[in-house]
Amino acid sequence: MRYLPMQSDIERVLFDEAAIHKRLEEIAAQITADYRDRELTVIGVLTGSFILMSDLLRRIPLPLKLDCLTVSSYHGKTQTSGEVIFKQPPLPDVLDRDVLIIDDILDTGHTLAAIREKLEQAGPRSMRVAVLLSKKKQRAREVDVDYVGFEIEDEFVVGYGLDFMERYRNLPYIGVLKKELIEPTS
Ligand code: IMP
Ligand code: MG
């Protein structure tokens, strides 16, 4: 098969579709057991978690409510700026709800720390966090996460919802992007 440009930008595949789905089965079973007596309110962090949400939530046979919020802290680079912008007021209603935040990846911690802080102010009954990936690194802000798909090295990854400058989100697997594509040219 001829390789398309998107695939040839990937240095190596970290988790293929089968590996991701297998891990999602385990996490979904854990979440289902943990929330069997409660009504879940899931808050998906867009855009990166859209594929994860779709695959994970279909494996959770519980009544749940789904809401999304959009934040951005990047400005087209691979480093988080530290400033997290809430693009979409008003925030989902979480008063007295058992909230599960779903995000694609925990990197510096800025994003999830800011989201946690913001939603805590809205009076949820409980709040947990699920991420597909967590980078092994010293974080700028410590964040408690309750469900983690995979721990990875501190490398820039794309696919399965994760982007580099809004591209590669539709790759069905998670891969490391070739260094020369993300390194600054000057
Ligand atoms: P944090 O605020 O640094 O923890 O970054 C969280 C957000 O940065 C994630 O929700 C992603 O959108 C993005 N991000 C962090 N690391 C990567 C990566 O390796 N690939 C793609 N996006 C990433
Ligand atoms: Mg992103």
PDB file of C-alpha atoms and ligand atoms in Angstrom:
ATOM      1  CA  MET A   1       0.000   0.000   0.000  1.00  0.00           C
ATOM      2  CA  ARG A   2       1.209   3.478  -0.799  1.00  0.00           C
ATOM      3  CA  TYR A   3       1.854   5.485   2.338  1.00  0.00           C
ATOM      4  CA  LEU A   4      -0.090   8.699   2.556  1.00  0.00           C
ATOM      5  CA  PRO A   5       1.647  11.815   3.893  1.00  0.00           C
ATOM      6  CA  MET A   6      -0.074  11.593   7.265  1.00  0.00           C
ATOM      7  CA  GLN A   7       1.219   8.088   8.034  1.00  0.00           C
ATOM      8  CA  SER A   8       4.734   8.852   6.864  1.00  0.00           C
ATOM      9  CA  ASP A   9       4.948  11.727   9.379  1.00  0.00           C
ATOM     10  CA  ILE A  10       4.805   9.178  12.206  1.00  0.00           C
ATOM     11  CA  GLU A  11       8.109   7.976  13.621  1.00  0.00           C
ATOM     12  CA  ARG A  12       6.610   4.996  15.443  1.00  0.00           C
ATOM     13  CA  VAL A  13       3.279   3.708  16.660  1.00  0.00           C
ATOM     14  CA  LEU A  14       2.926   3.575  20.448  1.00  0.00           C
ATOM     15  CA  PHE A  15      -0.568   2.080  20.771  1.00  0.00           C
ATOM     16  CA  ASP A  16      -2.552   0.626  17.919  1.00  0.00           C
ATOM     17  CA  GLU A  17      -6.346   0.521  17.814  1.00  0.00           C
ATOM     18  CA  ALA A  18      -6.564  -2.956  19.348  1.00  0.00           C
ATOM     19  CA  ALA A  19      -4.312  -2.013  22.273  1.00  0.00           C
ATOM     20  CA  ILE A  20      -6.313   1.161  22.920  1.00  0.00           C
ATOM     21  CA  HIS A  21      -9.640  -0.664  22.813  1.00  0.00           C
ATOM     22  CA  LYS A  22      -8.392  -3.408  25.118  1.00  0.00           C
ATOM     23  CA  ARG A  23      -7.321  -0.834  27.690  1.00  0.00           C
ATOM     24  CA  LEU A  24     -10.617   1.054  27.308  1.00  0.00           C
ATOM     25  CA  GLU A  25     -12.518  -2.145  28.150  1.00  0.00           C
ATOM     26  CA  GLU A  26     -10.626  -2.308  31.464  1.00  0.00           C
ATOM     27  CA  ILE A  27     -11.142   1.348  32.329  1.00  0.00           C
ATOM     28  CA  ALA A  28     -14.815   1.237  31.334  1.00  0.00           C
ATOM     29  CA  ALA A  29     -15.350  -1.787  33.597  1.00  0.00           C
ATOM     30  CA  GLN A  30     -13.694   0.060  36.464  1.00  0.00           C
ATOM     31  CA  ILE A  31     -15.779   3.218  35.916  1.00  0.00           C
ATOM     32  CA  THR A  32     -18.960   1.146  35.591  1.00  0.00           C
ATOM     33  CA  ALA A  33     -18.258  -0.559  38.919  1.00  0.00           C
ATOM     34  CA  ASP A  34     -17.315   2.706  40.648  1.00  0.00           C
ATOM     35  CA  TYR A  35     -20.469   4.544  39.497  1.00  0.00           C
ATOM     36  CA  ARG A  36     -23.013   1.718  39.572  1.00  0.00           C
ATOM     37  CA  ASP A  37     -25.166   3.489  42.192  1.00  0.00           C
ATOM     38  CA  ARG A  38     -24.762   7.047  40.959  1.00  0.00           C
ATOM     39  CA  GLU A  39     -25.762   9.063  37.934  1.00  0.00           C
ATOM     40  CA  LEU A  40     -22.649  10.108  36.095  1.00  0.00           C
ATOM     41  CA  THR A  41     -22.175  13.490  34.508  1.00  0.00           C
ATOM     42  CA  VAL A  42     -19.373  13.238  31.998  1.00  0.00           C
ATOM     43  CA  ILE A  43     -17.573  16.386  30.925  1.00  0.00           C
ATOM     44  CA  GLY A  44     -15.471  15.858  27.829  1.00  0.00           C
ATOM     45  CA  VAL A  45     -12.673  18.263  27.127  1.00  0.00           C
ATOM     46  CA  LEU A  46     -12.731  19.130  23.453  1.00  0.00           C
ATOM     47  CA  THR A  47     -11.307  18.717  20.955  1.00  0.00           C
ATOM     48  CA  GLY A  48      -8.677  16.157  21.875  1.00  0.00           C
ATOM     49  CA  SER A  49     -10.943  13.752  23.761  1.00  0.00           C
ATOM     50  CA  PHE A  50     -13.683  13.325  21.139  1.00  0.00           C
ATOM     51  CA  ILE A  51     -12.624   9.872  19.933  1.00  0.00           C
ATOM     52  CA  LEU A  52     -11.794   8.689  23.439  1.00  0.00           C
ATOM     53  CA  MET A  53     -15.213   9.844  24.672  1.00  0.00           C
ATOM     54  CA  SER A  54     -16.957   8.038  21.879  1.00  0.00           C
ATOM     55  CA  ASP A  55     -15.107   4.750  22.404  1.00  0.00           C
ATOM     56  CA  LEU A  56     -15.072   4.852  26.200  1.00  0.00           C
ATOM     57  CA  LEU A  57     -18.660   5.926  26.855  1.00  0.00           C
ATOM     58  CA  ARG A  58     -20.081   3.231  24.599  1.00  0.00           C
ATOM     59  CA  ARG A  59     -18.431   0.706  26.894  1.00  0.00           C
ATOM     60  CA  ILE A  60     -20.129   2.103  30.024  1.00  0.00           C
ATOM     61  CA  PRO A  61     -23.668   0.683  30.317  1.00  0.00           C
ATOM     62  CA  LEU A  62     -24.873   3.234  32.880  1.00  0.00           C
ATOM     63  CA  PRO A  63     -27.283   6.141  32.554  1.00  0.00           C
ATOM     64  CA  LEU A  64     -25.166   9.249  32.158  1.00  0.00           C
ATOM     65  CA  LYS A  65     -25.300  12.848  31.071  1.00  0.00           C
ATOM     66  CA  LEU A  66     -22.745  14.195  28.655  1.00  0.00           C
ATOM     67  CA  ASP A  67     -21.486  17.719  28.363  1.00  0.00           C
ATOM     68  CA  CYS A  68     -18.381  19.172  26.773  1.00  0.00           C
ATOM     69  CA  LEU A  69     -16.160  22.118  27.327  1.00  0.00           C
ATOM     70  CA  THR A  70     -13.521  23.648  25.127  1.00  0.00           C
ATOM     71  CA  VAL A  71     -10.284  25.073  26.362  1.00  0.00           C
ATOM     72  CA  SER A  72      -7.106  25.942  24.597  1.00  0.00           C
ATOM     73  CA  SER A  73      -3.690  26.701  25.906  1.00  0.00           C
ATOM     74  CA  TYR A  74      -1.573  26.130  22.815  1.00  0.00           C
ATOM     75  CA  HIS A  75      -0.865  28.608  20.136  1.00  0.00           C
ATOM     76  CA  GLY A  76       0.171  26.300  17.351  1.00  0.00           C
ATOM     77  CA  LYS A  77       3.290  25.064  19.117  1.00  0.00           C
ATOM     78  CA  THR A  78       4.048  21.906  21.066  1.00  0.00           C
ATOM     79  CA  GLN A  79       4.605  23.698  24.351  1.00  0.00           C
ATOM     80  CA  THR A  80       1.703  24.662  26.520  1.00  0.00           C
ATOM     81  CA  SER A  81       1.644  28.397  27.207  1.00  0.00           C
ATOM     82  CA  GLY A  82       0.405  27.976  30.760  1.00  0.00           C
ATOM     83  CA  GLU A  83      -2.490  30.305  30.103  1.00  0.00           C
ATOM     84  CA  VAL A  84      -5.717  28.331  29.759  1.00  0.00           C
ATOM     85  CA  ILE A  85      -8.554  30.025  27.939  1.00  0.00           C
ATOM     86  CA  PHE A  86     -12.190  29.041  28.482  1.00  0.00           C
ATOM     87  CA  LYS A  87     -13.769  29.483  25.096  1.00  0.00           C
ATOM     88  CA  GLN A  88     -17.297  28.429  25.749  1.00  0.00           C
ATOM     89  CA  PRO A  89     -19.213  30.021  28.595  1.00  0.00           C
ATOM     90  CA  PRO A  90     -21.436  29.080  30.315  1.00  0.00           C
ATOM     91  CA  LEU A  91     -19.802  26.049  31.844  1.00  0.00           C
ATOM     92  CA  PRO A  92     -21.811  22.828  32.141  1.00  0.00           C
ATOM     93  CA  ASP A  93     -24.115  22.626  35.155  1.00  0.00           C
ATOM     94  CA  VAL A  94     -22.410  20.341  37.678  1.00  0.00           C
ATOM     95  CA  LEU A  95     -24.176  21.360  40.897  1.00  0.00           C
ATOM     96  CA  ASP A  96     -24.653  18.269  43.118  1.00  0.00           C
ATOM     97  CA  ARG A  97     -23.517  15.989  40.290  1.00  0.00           C
ATOM     98  CA  ASP A  98     -21.009  13.164  40.227  1.00  0.00           C
ATOM     99  CA  VAL A  99     -18.671  14.498  37.599  1.00  0.00           C
ATOM    100  CA  LEU A 100     -16.176  12.590  35.503  1.00  0.00           C
ATOM    101  CA  ILE A 101     -13.885  14.768  33.406  1.00  0.00           C
ATOM    102  CA  ILE A 102     -12.453  13.088  30.326  1.00  0.00           C
ATOM    103  CA  ASP A 103      -9.354  14.444  28.636  1.00  0.00           C
ATOM    104  CA  ASP A 104      -6.908  13.072  26.111  1.00  0.00           C
ATOM    105  CA  ILE A 105      -3.570  13.631  27.841  1.00  0.00           C
ATOM    106  CA  LEU A 106      -2.014  14.953  31.013  1.00  0.00           C
ATOM    107  CA  ASP A 107       1.133  16.867  30.171  1.00  0.00           C
ATOM    108  CA  THR A 108       2.135  19.923  32.213  1.00  0.00           C
ATOM    109  CA  GLY A 109      -1.084  19.724  34.233  1.00  0.00           C
ATOM    110  CA  HIS A 110      -2.135  23.303  33.515  1.00  0.00           C
ATOM    111  CA  THR A 111      -5.277  22.350  31.599  1.00  0.00           C
ATOM    112  CA  LEU A 112      -6.745  19.813  33.987  1.00  0.00           C
ATOM    113  CA  ALA A 113      -5.769  21.805  37.067  1.00  0.00           C
ATOM    114  CA  ALA A 114      -7.605  24.826  35.667  1.00  0.00           C
ATOM    115  CA  ILE A 115     -10.653  22.765  34.691  1.00  0.00           C
ATOM    116  CA  ARG A 116     -10.803  21.055  38.074  1.00  0.00           C
ATOM    117  CA  GLU A 117     -10.525  24.382  39.857  1.00  0.00           C
ATOM    118  CA  LYS A 118     -13.218  26.001  37.733  1.00  0.00           C
ATOM    119  CA  LEU A 119     -15.700  23.127  38.040  1.00  0.00           C
ATOM    120  CA  GLU A 120     -15.086  22.693  41.788  1.00  0.00           C
ATOM    121  CA  GLN A 121     -16.451  26.223  42.210  1.00  0.00           C
ATOM    122  CA  ALA A 122     -19.742  25.098  40.673  1.00  0.00           C
ATOM    123  CA  GLY A 123     -20.479  22.695  43.540  1.00  0.00           C
ATOM    124  CA  PRO A 124     -20.298  19.122  42.188  1.00  0.00           C
ATOM    125  CA  ARG A 125     -21.014  16.279  44.618  1.00  0.00           C
ATOM    126  CA  SER A 126     -17.846  14.516  43.481  1.00  0.00           C
ATOM    127  CA  MET A 127     -15.259  14.926  40.762  1.00  0.00           C
ATOM    128  CA  ARG A 128     -12.910  12.472  39.109  1.00  0.00           C
ATOM    129  CA  VAL A 129     -10.673  12.640  36.076  1.00  0.00           C
ATOM    130  CA  ALA A 130      -9.983  10.118  33.322  1.00  0.00           C
ATOM    131  CA  VAL A 131      -7.202  10.537  30.784  1.00  0.00           C
ATOM    132  CA  LEU A 132      -6.033   8.236  28.049  1.00  0.00           C
ATOM    133  CA  LEU A 133      -2.388   9.239  28.367  1.00  0.00           C
ATOM    134  CA  SER A 134      -0.204  10.599  31.122  1.00  0.00           C
ATOM    135  CA  LYS A 135       3.318  11.794  30.425  1.00  0.00           C
ATOM    136  CA  LYS A 136       5.971  10.737  32.920  1.00  0.00           C
ATOM    137  CA  LYS A 137       7.451  14.083  33.821  1.00  0.00           C
ATOM    138  CA  GLN A 138       7.703  16.789  36.419  1.00  0.00           C
ATOM    139  CA  ARG A 139       4.443  18.740  36.083  1.00  0.00           C
ATOM    140  CA  ALA A 140       4.008  22.484  36.356  1.00  0.00           C
ATOM    141  CA  ARG A 141       0.811  21.734  38.316  1.00  0.00           C
ATOM    142  CA  GLU A 142       0.047  18.505  40.126  1.00  0.00           C
ATOM    143  CA  VAL A 143      -3.325  17.023  39.185  1.00  0.00           C
ATOM    144  CA  ASP A 144      -5.062  14.029  40.713  1.00  0.00           C
ATOM    145  CA  VAL A 145      -6.224  11.676  37.992  1.00  0.00           C
ATOM    146  CA  ASP A 146      -8.322   8.654  38.801  1.00  0.00           C
ATOM    147  CA  TYR A 147      -8.257   6.666  35.558  1.00  0.00           C
ATOM    148  CA  VAL A 148      -5.217   6.533  33.284  1.00  0.00           C
ATOM    149  CA  GLY A 149      -5.044   4.574  30.047  1.00  0.00           C
ATOM    150  CA  PHE A 150      -1.310   4.548  29.513  1.00  0.00           C
ATOM    151  CA  GLU A 151       1.741   6.252  30.942  1.00  0.00           C
ATOM    152  CA  ILE A 152       4.112   7.479  28.238  1.00  0.00           C
ATOM    153  CA  GLU A 153       7.522   9.089  28.013  1.00  0.00           C
ATOM    154  CA  ASP A 154       7.721  12.844  27.560  1.00  0.00           C
ATOM    155  CA  GLU A 155       7.376  12.799  23.765  1.00  0.00           C
ATOM    156  CA  PHE A 156       4.958  14.565  21.461  1.00  0.00           C
ATOM    157  CA  VAL A 157       2.275  12.176  20.282  1.00  0.00           C
ATOM    158  CA  VAL A 158      -0.586  12.469  17.807  1.00  0.00           C
ATOM    159  CA  GLY A 159      -3.583  10.469  16.671  1.00  0.00           C
ATOM    160  CA  TYR A 160      -6.736   9.114  18.290  1.00  0.00           C
ATOM    161  CA  GLY A 161      -7.933  12.694  18.868  1.00  0.00           C
ATOM    162  CA  LEU A 162      -4.551  14.250  19.603  1.00  0.00           C
ATOM    163  CA  ASP A 163      -3.312  16.873  17.182  1.00  0.00           C
ATOM    164  CA  PHE A 164      -0.333  18.800  16.035  1.00  0.00           C
ATOM    165  CA  MET A 165      -1.639  22.120  14.718  1.00  0.00           C
ATOM    166  CA  GLU A 166      -5.098  20.540  14.341  1.00  0.00           C
ATOM    167  CA  ARG A 167      -3.835  17.699  12.123  1.00  0.00           C
ATOM    168  CA  TYR A 168      -3.536  13.945  12.743  1.00  0.00           C
ATOM    169  CA  ARG A 169      -6.577  13.727  15.056  1.00  0.00           C
ATOM    170  CA  ASN A 170      -8.174  11.130  12.795  1.00  0.00           C
ATOM    171  CA  LEU A 171      -5.320   8.638  12.917  1.00  0.00           C
ATOM    172  CA  PRO A 172      -6.815   5.510  14.531  1.00  0.00           C
ATOM    173  CA  TYR A 173      -3.660   4.856  16.579  1.00  0.00           C
ATOM    174  CA  ILE A 174      -1.342   6.900  18.802  1.00  0.00           C
ATOM    175  CA  GLY A 175       2.076   7.598  17.383  1.00  0.00           C
ATOM    176  CA  VAL A 176       5.139   9.710  17.945  1.00  0.00           C
ATOM    177  CA  LEU A 177       5.472  12.479  15.405  1.00  0.00           C
ATOM    178  CA  LYS A 178       8.815  12.775  13.616  1.00  0.00           C
ATOM    179  CA  LYS A 179      10.971  15.249  15.503  1.00  0.00           C
ATOM    180  CA  GLU A 180      11.853  17.325  12.441  1.00  0.00           C
ATOM    181  CA  LEU A 181       8.171  18.164  11.961  1.00  0.00           C
ATOM    182  CA  ILE A 182       7.766  19.734  15.395  1.00  0.00           C
ATOM    183  CA  GLU A 183      11.163  21.279  16.044  1.00  0.00           C
ATOM    184  CA  PRO A 184      11.310  25.041  15.502  1.00  0.00           C
ATOM    185  CA  THR A 185      13.092  25.856  12.249  1.00  0.00           C
ATOM    186  CA  SER A 186      14.853  28.966  13.506  1.00  0.00           C
TER     187      SER A 186
HETATM  188  P1  IMP B   1      -1.287  20.365  29.738  1.00  0.00           P
HETATM  189  O1  IMP B   1      -2.104  21.555  30.094  1.00  0.00           O
HETATM  190  O2  IMP B   1       0.154  20.715  29.452  1.00  0.00           O
HETATM  191  O3  IMP B   1      -1.402  19.205  30.710  1.00  0.00           O
HETATM  192  O4  IMP B   1      -1.739  19.878  28.326  1.00  0.00           O
HETATM  193  C1  IMP B   1      -2.912  19.282  28.110  1.00  0.00           C
HETATM  194  C2  IMP B   1      -3.322  19.486  26.671  1.00  0.00           C
HETATM  195  O5  IMP B   1      -2.208  19.724  25.808  1.00  0.00           O
HETATM  196  C3  IMP B   1      -3.948  18.206  26.184  1.00  0.00           C
HETATM  197  O6  IMP B   1      -5.333  18.197  26.427  1.00  0.00           O
HETATM  198  C4  IMP B   1      -3.586  18.203  24.736  1.00  0.00           C
HETATM  199  O7  IMP B   1      -4.579  18.882  23.994  1.00  0.00           O
HETATM  200  C5  IMP B   1      -2.289  18.960  24.642  1.00  0.00           C
HETATM  201  N1  IMP B   1      -1.107  18.055  24.582  1.00  0.00           N
HETATM  202  C6  IMP B   1      -0.207  17.813  25.540  1.00  0.00           C
HETATM  203  N2  IMP B   1       0.723  16.929  25.150  1.00  0.00           N
HETATM  204  C7  IMP B   1       0.395  16.602  23.875  1.00  0.00           C
HETATM  205  C8  IMP B   1       0.986  15.706  22.900  1.00  0.00           C
HETATM  206  O8  IMP B   1       1.988  15.008  23.111  1.00  0.00           O
HETATM  207  N3  IMP B   1       0.336  15.665  21.700  1.00  0.00           N
HETATM  208  C9  IMP B   1      -0.768  16.388  21.399  1.00  0.00           C
HETATM  209  N4  IMP B   1      -1.345  17.216  22.288  1.00  0.00           N
HETATM  210  C10 IMP B   1      -0.771  17.324  23.507  1.00  0.00           C
HETATM  211 MG    MG B   2      -4.797  19.803  21.922  1.00  0.00          MG
END
